[in-house]
Amino acid sequence: MQKLTMWEYTDKVKDFFLKPKNVGELKDADAVGETGSIVCGDALKLFLKIDKETGKITDASFQTFGCASAIASSSALTELIKGKTIEEAMKVTNQDIAEFLGGLPDQKMHCSVMGREALEAAVANYRGEAPPEHEEGNLVCKCFNVTEEKIRKVAVENHLTTVEEITNYTKAGGGCGECVPNIEAILRDLWAIKPPEKPARPKKLTNLHKIALVQEIIESEIRPGLQADNGDVELIDIEGSKVTVALRGMCTGCMMADVTIKGIEAKLRELVSEDIVVEAYQ
Ligand code: FES
């Protein structure tokens, strides 16, 4: 599976990573929710203080093991739910967490999902219920301990249709790859009856519009990520749906050049047009 190698963090993600709010254990917490596992690379423990009269979350804190976006997402979650009633807090979705941070890189959306799961676990703990069922059930991805129930739930909640998206949101499929056919089968089954409604993308672009859009996406979405790794890309030509680019800097002659080109193509297909083909300038 090909993946973009470039992460772009918003200022808010950086801020919440470098100066996270509500870190640490909350003494006398009324509820504790745990999700993930250190073995799988990400783990989150959420602590809630809840006013029993009003049902309001008066305080929230977290402990996490994970990357910058896991820390930022956990911190964002605590800020989002403080002051809310449990019912209101349960309406906070993983998309809300990502939006609060001004967005997360696609490949890091699983951090926002982890936040939502920890919240569900904490609320179940408070209510004296069993932990959410997605921790049990038919295990699909052994590498990341992801069940079929979780894949279906996250796919429906986030309108995910491809294995790559499932990997971004759950990590399933991102290890040995053995589970990929099973994830594909789940997605086929899930969307066989009713395809998800995705935000509409302009269906027919004029050539001029396409050229402008490709230029804009390369400048704003692709170059900054490559430049962060001391690489770069230059747009050479656009002819119909064929986009020719030249890799520069550290990307030149890099063993992963093909992956980078495919990553650029995936981004342009996602944001401009599905028929885009990206070729390296020879
Ligand atoms: S079993 Fe899913 S990636 Fe290995």
mmCIF file with all atom_site columns, N, CA and C in Angstrom, residues 34-67:
data_model
loop_
_atom_site.group_PDB
_atom_site.id
_atom_site.type_symbol
_atom_site.label_atom_id
_atom_site.label_alt_id
_atom_site.label_comp_id
_atom_site.label_asym_id
_atom_site.label_entity_id
_atom_site.label_seq_id
_atom_site.pdbx_PDB_ins_code
_atom_site.Cartn_x
_atom_site.Cartn_y
_atom_site.Cartn_z
_atom_site.occupancy
_atom_site.B_iso_or_equiv
_atom_site.pdbx_formal_charge
_atom_site.auth_seq_id
_atom_site.auth_comp_id
_atom_site.auth_asym_id
_atom_site.auth_atom_id
_atom_site.pdbx_PDB_model_num
ATOM 1   N N  . GLU A 1 34 ? -10.059 3.754  28.941 1.00 0.00 ? 34 GLU A N  1
ATOM 2   C CA . GLU A 1 34 ? -8.774  3.436  28.305 1.00 0.00 ? 34 GLU A CA 1
ATOM 3   C C  . GLU A 1 34 ? -9.016  2.874  26.925 1.00 0.00 ? 34 GLU A C  1
ATOM 4   N N  . THR A 1 35 ? -8.113  3.189  26.015 1.00 0.00 ? 35 THR A N  1
ATOM 5   C CA . THR A 1 35 ? -8.197  2.590  24.684 1.00 0.00 ? 35 THR A CA 1
ATOM 6   C C  . THR A 1 35 ? -6.800  2.473  24.093 1.00 0.00 ? 35 THR A C  1
ATOM 7   N N  . GLY A 1 36 ? -6.691  1.644  23.062 1.00 0.00 ? 36 GLY A N  1
ATOM 8   C CA . GLY A 1 36 ? -5.397  1.429  22.413 1.00 0.00 ? 36 GLY A CA 1
ATOM 9   C C  . GLY A 1 36 ? -4.500  0.569  23.277 1.00 0.00 ? 36 GLY A C  1
ATOM 10  N N  . SER A 1 37 ? -3.313  0.347  22.781 1.00 0.00 ? 37 SER A N  1
ATOM 11  C CA . SER A 1 37 ? -2.334  -0.392 23.570 1.00 0.00 ? 37 SER A CA 1
ATOM 12  C C  . SER A 1 37 ? -0.944  0.049  23.149 1.00 0.00 ? 37 SER A C  1
ATOM 13  N N  . ILE A 1 38 ? -0.058  0.031  24.123 1.00 0.00 ? 38 ILE A N  1
ATOM 14  C CA . ILE A 1 38 ? 1.308   0.488  23.843 1.00 0.00 ? 38 ILE A CA 1
ATOM 15  C C  . ILE A 1 38 ? 1.940   -0.395 22.774 1.00 0.00 ? 38 ILE A C  1
ATOM 16  N N  . VAL A 1 39 ? 1.565   -1.684 22.768 1.00 0.00 ? 39 VAL A N  1
ATOM 17  C CA . VAL A 1 39 ? 2.108   -2.616 21.776 1.00 0.00 ? 39 VAL A CA 1
ATOM 18  C C  . VAL A 1 39 ? 1.759   -2.132 20.368 1.00 0.00 ? 39 VAL A C  1
ATOM 19  N N  . CYS A 1 40 ? 0.559   -1.556 20.224 1.00 0.00 ? 40 CYS A N  1
ATOM 20  C CA . CYS A 1 40 ? 0.118   -1.096 18.907 1.00 0.00 ? 40 CYS A CA 1
ATOM 21  C C  . CYS A 1 40 ? 0.594   0.323  18.606 1.00 0.00 ? 40 CYS A C  1
ATOM 22  N N  . GLY A 1 41 ? 1.300   0.936  19.524 1.00 0.00 ? 41 GLY A N  1
ATOM 23  C CA . GLY A 1 41 ? 1.891   2.241  19.234 1.00 0.00 ? 41 GLY A CA 1
ATOM 24  C C  . GLY A 1 41 ? 1.146   3.431  19.795 1.00 0.00 ? 41 GLY A C  1
ATOM 25  N N  . ASP A 1 42 ? -0.118  3.284  20.128 1.00 0.00 ? 42 ASP A N  1
ATOM 26  C CA . ASP A 1 42 ? -0.890  4.397  20.675 1.00 0.00 ? 42 ASP A CA 1
ATOM 27  C C  . ASP A 1 42 ? -1.734  3.897  21.833 1.00 0.00 ? 42 ASP A C  1
ATOM 28  N N  . ALA A 1 43 ? -1.778  4.641  22.904 1.00 0.00 ? 43 ALA A N  1
ATOM 29  C CA . ALA A 1 43 ? -2.659  4.284  24.014 1.00 0.00 ? 43 ALA A CA 1
ATOM 30  C C  . ALA A 1 43 ? -3.115  5.572  24.684 1.00 0.00 ? 43 ALA A C  1
ATOM 31  N N  . LEU A 1 44 ? -4.335  5.566  25.164 1.00 0.00 ? 44 LEU A N  1
ATOM 32  C CA . LEU A 1 44 ? -4.886  6.764  25.789 1.00 0.00 ? 44 LEU A CA 1
ATOM 33  C C  . LEU A 1 44 ? -5.715  6.381  27.013 1.00 0.00 ? 44 LEU A C  1
ATOM 34  N N  . LYS A 1 45 ? -5.501  7.100  28.083 1.00 0.00 ? 45 LYS A N  1
ATOM 35  C CA . LYS A 1 45 ? -6.288  6.921  29.304 1.00 0.00 ? 45 LYS A CA 1
ATOM 36  C C  . LYS A 1 45 ? -6.922  8.275  29.614 1.00 0.00 ? 45 LYS A C  1
ATOM 37  N N  . LEU A 1 46 ? -8.235  8.274  29.713 1.00 0.00 ? 46 LEU A N  1
ATOM 38  C CA . LEU A 1 46 ? -8.968  9.520  29.937 1.00 0.00 ? 46 LEU A CA 1
ATOM 39  C C  . LEU A 1 46 ? -9.594  9.502  31.330 1.00 0.00 ? 46 LEU A C  1
ATOM 40  N N  . PHE A 1 47 ? -9.458  10.596 32.051 1.00 0.00 ? 47 PHE A N  1
ATOM 41  C CA . PHE A 1 47 ? -10.016 10.717 33.408 1.00 0.00 ? 47 PHE A CA 1
ATOM 42  C C  . PHE A 1 47 ? -11.085 11.809 33.401 1.00 0.00 ? 47 PHE A C  1
ATOM 43  N N  . LEU A 1 48 ? -12.232 11.518 34.018 1.00 0.00 ? 48 LEU A N  1
ATOM 44  C CA . LEU A 1 48 ? -13.309 12.508 34.082 1.00 0.00 ? 48 LEU A CA 1
ATOM 45  C C  . LEU A 1 48 ? -13.743 12.733 35.520 1.00 0.00 ? 48 LEU A C  1
ATOM 46  N N  . LYS A 1 49 ? -13.998 13.982 35.828 1.00 0.00 ? 49 LYS A N  1
ATOM 47  C CA . LYS A 1 49 ? -14.659 14.334 37.080 1.00 0.00 ? 49 LYS A CA 1
ATOM 48  C C  . LYS A 1 49 ? -16.068 14.756 36.678 1.00 0.00 ? 49 LYS A C  1
ATOM 49  N N  . ILE A 1 50 ? -17.065 14.150 37.299 1.00 0.00 ? 50 ILE A N  1
ATOM 50  C CA . ILE A 1 50 ? -18.440 14.407 36.872 1.00 0.00 ? 50 ILE A CA 1
ATOM 51  C C  . ILE A 1 50 ? -19.296 14.832 38.065 1.00 0.00 ? 50 ILE A C  1
ATOM 52  N N  . ASP A 1 51 ? -20.012 15.921 37.889 1.00 0.00 ? 51 ASP A N  1
ATOM 53  C CA . ASP A 1 51 ? -20.929 16.385 38.930 1.00 0.00 ? 51 ASP A CA 1
ATOM 54  C C  . ASP A 1 51 ? -22.171 15.482 38.906 1.00 0.00 ? 51 ASP A C  1
ATOM 55  N N  . LYS A 1 52 ? -22.374 14.770 40.003 1.00 0.00 ? 52 LYS A N  1
ATOM 56  C CA . LYS A 1 52 ? -23.457 13.775 39.992 1.00 0.00 ? 52 LYS A CA 1
ATOM 57  C C  . LYS A 1 52 ? -24.841 14.416 39.918 1.00 0.00 ? 52 LYS A C  1
ATOM 58  N N  . GLU A 1 53 ? -24.948 15.639 40.391 1.00 0.00 ? 53 GLU A N  1
ATOM 59  C CA . GLU A 1 53 ? -26.249 16.321 40.348 1.00 0.00 ? 53 GLU A CA 1
ATOM 60  C C  . GLU A 1 53 ? -26.624 16.711 38.926 1.00 0.00 ? 53 GLU A C  1
ATOM 61  N N  . THR A 1 54 ? -25.679 17.375 38.282 1.00 0.00 ? 54 THR A N  1
ATOM 62  C CA . THR A 1 54 ? -25.984 17.939 36.962 1.00 0.00 ? 54 THR A CA 1
ATOM 63  C C  . THR A 1 54 ? -25.548 17.037 35.804 1.00 0.00 ? 54 THR A C  1
ATOM 64  N N  . GLY A 1 55 ? -24.699 16.060 36.111 1.00 0.00 ? 55 GLY A N  1
ATOM 65  C CA . GLY A 1 55 ? -24.173 15.209 35.033 1.00 0.00 ? 55 GLY A CA 1
ATOM 66  C C  . GLY A 1 55 ? -23.129 15.919 34.196 1.00 0.00 ? 55 GLY A C  1
ATOM 67  N N  . LYS A 1 56 ? -22.646 17.062 34.693 1.00 0.00 ? 56 LYS A N  1
ATOM 68  C CA . LYS A 1 56 ? -21.658 17.822 33.908 1.00 0.00 ? 56 LYS A CA 1
ATOM 69  C C  . LYS A 1 56 ? -20.247 17.333 34.178 1.00 0.00 ? 56 LYS A C  1
ATOM 70  N N  . ILE A 1 57 ? -19.445 17.346 33.137 1.00 0.00 ? 57 ILE A N  1
ATOM 71  C CA . ILE A 1 57 ? -18.031 16.989 33.279 1.00 0.00 ? 57 ILE A CA 1
ATOM 72  C C  . ILE A 1 57 ? -17.312 18.244 33.787 1.00 0.00 ? 57 ILE A C  1
ATOM 73  N N  . THR A 1 58 ? -16.910 18.198 35.032 1.00 0.00 ? 58 THR A N  1
ATOM 74  C CA . THR A 1 58 ? -16.304 19.394 35.615 1.00 0.00 ? 58 THR A CA 1
ATOM 75  C C  . THR A 1 58 ? -14.801 19.455 35.361 1.00 0.00 ? 58 THR A C  1
ATOM 76  N N  . ASP A 1 59 ? -14.215 18.295 35.118 1.00 0.00 ? 59 ASP A N  1
ATOM 77  C CA . ASP A 1 59 ? -12.777 18.297 34.802 1.00 0.00 ? 59 ASP A CA 1
ATOM 78  C C  . ASP A 1 59 ? -12.458 17.052 33.981 1.00 0.00 ? 59 ASP A C  1
ATOM 79  N N  . ALA A 1 60 ? -11.420 17.159 33.176 1.00 0.00 ? 60 ALA A N  1
ATOM 80  C CA . ALA A 1 60 ? -10.999 16.022 32.353 1.00 0.00 ? 60 ALA A CA 1
ATOM 81  C C  . ALA A 1 60 ? -9.502  16.105 32.158 1.00 0.00 ? 60 ALA A C  1
ATOM 82  N N  . SER A 1 61 ? -8.863  14.960 32.160 1.00 0.00 ? 61 SER A N  1
ATOM 83  C CA . SER A 1 61 ? -7.424  14.949 31.907 1.00 0.00 ? 61 SER A CA 1
ATOM 84  C C  . SER A 1 61 ? -7.065  13.652 31.197 1.00 0.00 ? 61 SER A C  1
ATOM 85  N N  . PHE A 1 62 ? -5.834  13.555 30.762 1.00 0.00 ? 62 PHE A N  1
ATOM 86  C CA . PHE A 1 62 ? -5.452  12.353 30.012 1.00 0.00 ? 62 PHE A CA 1
ATOM 87  C C  . PHE A 1 62 ? -3.989  11.997 30.234 1.00 0.00 ? 62 PHE A C  1
ATOM 88  N N  . GLN A 1 63 ? -3.723  10.734 29.985 1.00 0.00 ? 63 GLN A N  1
ATOM 89  C CA . GLN A 1 63 ? -2.343  10.257 29.859 1.00 0.00 ? 63 GLN A CA 1
ATOM 90  C C  . GLN A 1 63 ? -2.301  9.534  28.522 1.00 0.00 ? 63 GLN A C  1
ATOM 91  N N  . THR A 1 64 ? -1.279  9.778  27.760 1.00 0.00 ? 64 THR A N  1
ATOM 92  C CA . THR A 1 64 ? -1.241  9.121  26.460 1.00 0.00 ? 64 THR A CA 1
ATOM 93  C C  . THR A 1 64 ? 0.159   8.681  26.098 1.00 0.00 ? 64 THR A C  1
ATOM 94  N N  . PHE A 1 65 ? 0.199   7.655  25.270 1.00 0.00 ? 65 PHE A N  1
ATOM 95  C CA . PHE A 1 65 ? 1.459   7.216  24.699 1.00 0.00 ? 65 PHE A CA 1
ATOM 96  C C  . PHE A 1 65 ? 1.239   7.272  23.207 1.00 0.00 ? 65 PHE A C  1
ATOM 97  N N  . GLY A 1 66 ? 1.974   8.104  22.525 1.00 0.00 ? 66 GLY A N  1
ATOM 98  C CA . GLY A 1 66 ? 1.760   8.184  21.084 1.00 0.00 ? 66 GLY A CA 1
ATOM 99  C C  . GLY A 1 66 ? 2.479   9.371  20.500 1.00 0.00 ? 66 GLY A C  1
ATOM 100 N N  . CYS A 1 67 ? 2.131   9.661  19.266 1.00 0.00 ? 67 CYS A N  1
ATOM 101 C CA . CYS A 1 67 ? 2.832   10.697 18.512 1.00 0.00 ? 67 CYS A CA 1
ATOM 102 C C  . CYS A 1 67 ? 2.244   12.084 18.839 1.00 0.00 ? 67 CYS A C  1
#
